Each structure stands twice: as structure tokens, then as C-alpha cells.
mmCIF file of C-alpha atoms in Angstrom:
data_model
loop_
_atom_site.group_PDB
_atom_site.id
_atom_site.type_symbol
_atom_site.label_atom_id
_atom_site.label_comp_id
_atom_site.label_asym_id
_atom_site.label_seq_id
_atom_site.Cartn_x
_atom_site.Cartn_y
_atom_site.Cartn_z
ATOM 1 C CA MET A 15 31.742 6.875 -0.500
ATOM 2 C CA LEU A 16 30.606 4.099 -2.652
ATOM 3 C CA VAL A 17 31.941 4.478 -6.164
ATOM 4 C CA SER A 18 31.000 1.295 -8.288
ATOM 5 C CA ALA A 19 28.205 -1.218 -8.553
ATOM 6 C CA ASP A 20 30.713 -3.897 -8.165
ATOM 7 C CA GLN A 21 31.807 -2.661 -4.692
ATOM 8 C CA PHE A 22 28.250 -2.506 -3.659
ATOM 9 C CA ASP A 23 27.665 -5.944 -4.558
ATOM 10 C CA ALA A 24 30.873 -7.093 -2.980
ATOM 11 C CA LEU A 25 29.655 -5.577 0.185
ATOM 12 C CA ILE A 26 26.335 -7.173 -0.066
ATOM 13 C CA ARG A 27 27.678 -10.558 -0.879
ATOM 14 C CA GLN A 28 30.180 -10.754 1.935
ATOM 15 C CA GLY A 29 27.108 -11.315 4.145
ATOM 16 C CA ASP A 30 28.378 -9.872 7.465
ATOM 17 C CA MET A 31 26.659 -7.177 9.182
ATOM 18 C CA TYR A 32 29.317 -4.732 9.001
ATOM 19 C CA SER A 33 29.854 -4.840 5.414
ATOM 20 C CA ARG A 34 26.010 -4.672 4.612
ATOM 21 C CA GLN A 35 25.856 -1.878 7.213
ATOM 22 C CA GLN A 36 28.363 0.007 5.141
ATOM 23 C CA ALA A 37 26.404 -0.684 1.874
ATOM 24 C CA THR A 38 23.146 0.802 3.240
ATOM 25 C CA GLN A 39 24.595 3.761 5.114
ATOM 26 C CA THR A 40 27.494 5.083 2.996
ATOM 27 C CA GLN A 41 26.932 8.034 0.720
ATOM 28 C CA ALA A 42 26.863 7.438 -3.082
ATOM 29 C CA THR A 43 25.949 9.511 -6.119
ATOM 30 C CA ALA A 44 22.863 9.290 -8.306
ATOM 31 C CA GLU A 45 25.000 7.678 -11.098
ATOM 32 C CA PHE A 46 26.362 5.130 -8.736
ATOM 33 C CA TRP A 47 22.779 4.260 -7.939
ATOM 34 C CA HIS A 48 21.801 3.899 -11.624
ATOM 35 C CA GLN A 49 24.865 1.557 -12.174
ATOM 36 C CA VAL A 50 23.577 -0.561 -9.271
ATOM 37 C CA MET A 51 20.074 -0.657 -10.587
ATOM 38 C CA ARG A 52 21.266 -1.575 -14.079
ATOM 39 C CA HIS A 53 23.740 -4.380 -12.948
ATOM 40 C CA TYR A 54 22.249 -5.522 -9.553
ATOM 41 C CA PRO A 55 18.537 -5.135 -9.551
ATOM 42 C CA GLU A 56 18.451 -7.989 -7.167
ATOM 43 C CA HIS A 57 19.985 -5.695 -4.460
ATOM 44 C CA ALA A 58 16.935 -3.568 -4.282
ATOM 45 C CA PHE A 59 16.196 -4.685 -0.634
ATOM 46 C CA TRP A 60 19.591 -3.176 0.387
ATOM 47 C CA MET A 61 19.375 -0.139 -2.068
ATOM 48 C CA VAL A 62 16.153 1.069 -0.560
ATOM 49 C CA GLN A 63 17.883 1.323 2.887
ATOM 50 C CA ASN A 64 20.386 3.852 1.877
ATOM 51 C CA PRO A 65 19.384 7.506 2.526
ATOM 52 C CA SER A 66 21.434 8.553 -0.522
ATOM 53 C CA LEU A 67 19.235 6.813 -2.946
ATOM 54 C CA PRO A 68 17.423 9.232 -5.034
ATOM 55 C CA SER A 69 13.940 9.536 -4.503
ATOM 56 C CA ARG A 70 13.220 8.993 -8.366
ATOM 57 C CA LEU A 71 15.118 5.905 -8.305
ATOM 58 C CA LEU A 72 13.213 4.668 -5.061
ATOM 59 C CA GLU A 73 9.959 5.421 -6.801
ATOM 60 C CA ALA A 74 11.225 3.403 -9.997
ATOM 61 C CA ILE A 75 12.005 0.364 -7.775
ATOM 62 C CA LEU A 76 8.467 0.422 -6.317
ATOM 63 C CA GLN A 77 6.716 0.817 -9.355
ATOM 64 C CA ASN A 78 8.362 -2.389 -10.980
ATOM 65 C CA ALA A 79 6.542 -4.786 -8.800
ATOM 66 C CA PRO A 80 9.249 -5.503 -6.197
ATOM 67 C CA SER A 81 9.112 -8.276 -3.891
ATOM 68 C CA LEU A 82 7.293 -7.728 -0.551
ATOM 69 C CA PRO A 83 10.521 -7.672 1.544
ATOM 70 C CA VAL A 84 11.604 -4.825 -0.689
ATOM 71 C CA VAL A 85 8.282 -2.929 -0.361
ATOM 72 C CA HIS A 86 8.381 -3.431 3.424
ATOM 73 C CA MET A 87 11.969 -2.293 3.846
ATOM 74 C CA ALA A 88 11.179 0.819 1.749
ATOM 75 C CA ALA A 89 8.059 1.652 3.896
ATOM 76 C CA ARG A 90 10.007 1.089 7.042
ATOM 77 C CA LYS A 91 13.324 3.052 6.306
ATOM 78 C CA ALA A 92 13.097 5.017 3.047
ATOM 79 C CA ILE A 93 12.717 8.780 2.860
ATOM 80 C CA LEU A 94 9.474 8.578 0.774
ATOM 81 C CA SER A 95 7.979 11.143 -1.637
ATOM 82 C CA GLU A 96 4.349 12.030 -0.660
ATOM 83 C CA ALA A 97 3.103 10.058 -3.670
ATOM 84 C CA SER A 98 5.056 6.956 -2.742
ATOM 85 C CA ALA A 99 3.784 7.151 0.844
ATOM 86 C CA LEU A 100 0.403 7.707 -0.174
ATOM 87 C CA GLN A 101 0.642 4.587 -2.648
ATOM 88 C CA LEU A 102 2.077 2.246 0.209
ATOM 89 C CA ALA A 103 -0.564 3.587 2.772
ATOM 90 C CA GLN A 104 -3.098 1.614 0.412
ATOM 91 C CA HIS A 105 -0.898 -1.442 0.203
ATOM 92 C CA PRO A 106 -2.854 -4.725 0.555
ATOM 93 C CA GLU A 107 -0.379 -6.238 3.043
ATOM 94 C CA ALA A 108 -0.921 -4.715 6.731
ATOM 95 C CA ALA A 109 2.791 -5.401 7.561
ATOM 96 C CA VAL A 110 3.762 -2.840 4.827
ATOM 97 C CA ARG A 111 1.304 -0.179 6.268
ATOM 98 C CA LEU A 112 2.330 -0.858 9.810
ATOM 99 C CA SER A 113 6.054 -0.092 8.669
ATOM 100 C CA LEU A 114 4.928 3.012 7.041
ATOM 101 C CA ALA A 115 2.976 4.089 10.284
ATOM 102 C CA LYS A 116 6.405 3.462 12.095
ATOM 103 C CA ASN A 117 8.450 5.668 9.641
ATOM 104 C CA PRO A 118 9.321 8.984 11.140
ATOM 105 C CA GLN A 119 9.660 10.664 7.894
ATOM 106 C CA ILE A 120 6.044 10.260 6.671
ATOM 107 C CA SER A 121 3.759 13.328 6.620
ATOM 108 C CA ALA A 122 0.745 13.904 8.734
ATOM 109 C CA GLN A 123 -1.607 13.507 5.823
ATOM 110 C CA VAL A 124 -0.309 10.078 5.274
ATOM 111 C CA LEU A 125 -0.706 9.303 9.094
ATOM 112 C CA ALA A 126 -4.256 10.544 9.051
ATOM 113 C CA ILE A 127 -4.917 7.864 6.339
ATOM 114 C CA LEU A 128 -3.261 5.113 8.251
ATOM 115 C CA ALA A 129 -5.074 6.240 11.414
ATOM 116 C CA GLN A 130 -8.223 5.082 9.597
ATOM 117 C CA ASP A 131 -6.717 1.701 8.571
ATOM 118 C CA ILE A 132 -8.800 -1.499 8.679
ATOM 119 C CA ASP A 133 -5.999 -3.103 10.607
ATOM 120 C CA PRO A 134 -6.039 -2.402 14.309
ATOM 121 C CA SER A 135 -2.334 -2.373 14.701
ATOM 122 C CA VAL A 136 -1.674 0.109 11.916
ATOM 123 C CA ARG A 137 -4.398 2.214 13.418
ATOM 124 C CA GLN A 138 -3.057 2.241 16.874
ATOM 125 C CA ILE A 139 0.596 2.922 15.657
ATOM 126 C CA ALA A 140 -0.537 5.724 13.139
ATOM 127 C CA GLN A 141 -2.710 7.343 15.930
ATOM 128 C CA ALA A 142 0.078 7.254 18.393
ATOM 129 C CA GLN A 143 2.285 8.752 15.645
ATOM 130 C CA GLU A 144 -0.350 11.591 15.086
ATOM 131 C CA GLU A 145 -0.326 12.404 18.838
ATOM 132 C CA LYS A 146 3.232 12.895 18.886
ATOM 133 C CA LEU A 147 2.968 15.437 15.961
ATOM 134 C CA ALA A 148 -0.264 17.060 17.293
ATOM 135 C CA PRO A 149 1.688 19.797 19.167
ATOM 136 C CA TYR A 150 3.465 20.740 16.028
ATOM 137 C CA HIS A 151 0.712 20.350 13.276
ATOM 138 C CA THR A 152 -2.645 21.718 15.096
ATOM 139 C CA ASP A 153 -3.944 24.538 17.030
ATOM 140 C CA ALA A 154 -3.046 22.521 20.133
ATOM 141 C CA GLN A 155 0.519 23.654 19.912
ATOM 142 C CA HIS A 156 -0.590 26.903 21.648
ATOM 143 C CA HIS A 157 -1.637 24.875 24.647
ATOM 144 C CA HIS A 158 1.254 22.507 24.673
ATOM 145 C CA PRO A 159 3.743 23.570 27.596
ATOM 146 C CA ALA A 160 6.923 23.175 25.459
ATOM 147 C CA CYS A 161 5.463 25.419 22.638
ATOM 148 C CA ALA A 162 4.404 27.921 25.445
ATOM 149 C CA ASP A 163 8.062 27.902 26.644
ATOM 150 C CA TRP A 164 9.317 28.396 23.045
ATOM 151 C CA GLN A 165 6.765 31.028 22.385
ATOM 152 C CA TRP A 166 7.714 32.976 25.419
ATOM 153 C CA ALA A 167 11.283 32.724 24.683
ATOM 154 C CA MET A 168 10.779 34.070 21.165
ATOM 155 C CA GLY A 169 8.585 36.829 22.377
ATOM 156 C CA PHE A 170 5.338 35.583 20.912
#
């Protein structure tokens, strides 16, 4: 478990893949993340990759006009609130919207918006993601063979 902002900074500054992976995957408390934000705001790119970063702090990072790489990484890897995901779905950079479409954590509502995107790559990925979710989010689930097996096993 990460315990100090200085420890996080040291891992990032070491520059090797193992240290940075440790920084982006090790659990930490909300207080820890507050310390990192106060002392090392330049590490936002690495912070948004860690799933233990509280959504409230992630939203604060996104609202403070972060650099494009930070926004792109948040869209790609972060567990986003619905409000943040909806905001990123309207981002002017197609690369951000494309990363968001590839994020397995986003909702069907956000995917529906991205499936109508002006960029064909974003549209294509979002529509493919929607198709993957279709058996679980529509009436089509009653006709999906895997769901039929599950329904039979559960006695529906």
C-alpha cells in the first residue's frame, strides 16, 4: 500500500516500468491521494491510472483543465462517474472520445452518445461495444442463447 506522496513521487521519478506500474496499481487511501494532489500535481497522468483514486478527486483533476495526455488517460483507464464520462463524450479531441469508447467501465448511455459521434472511428468502436452489451441491456437478452441457458438454469 502506498503511504506517502513522496513515495509515489519516487516511484514515478525512477522511470522504470515496474516502479510506475506499482504506482498506478497499488491501493492507497483518499488522504494519500489528497497529499499527492497537493504536493505533486504534475503526476496527474499517473494518478488517474490508479483505480483507488477516489472519483471525487478524479473529477477535480478533470475540471482543472488538465493536459490532453491526462484527459486521454482518464478516458482510457479510469473508473469514471457518469457525469465525467458524459463530459468526456463531448470532448473536442476524437482521440479522447475514442479512448472513452474503449473503456469497459462506461455506461450504455455514454456508448449511445459515442455511437452517434462525428468521428467514424469513435462511432465504430462505440457501436461494437454496444453490440457486446446488447444481450444484457435490451429485450434481445431473451433471445440470446447464453441468456436462454441462464434463464433455463434459474427456472425462468
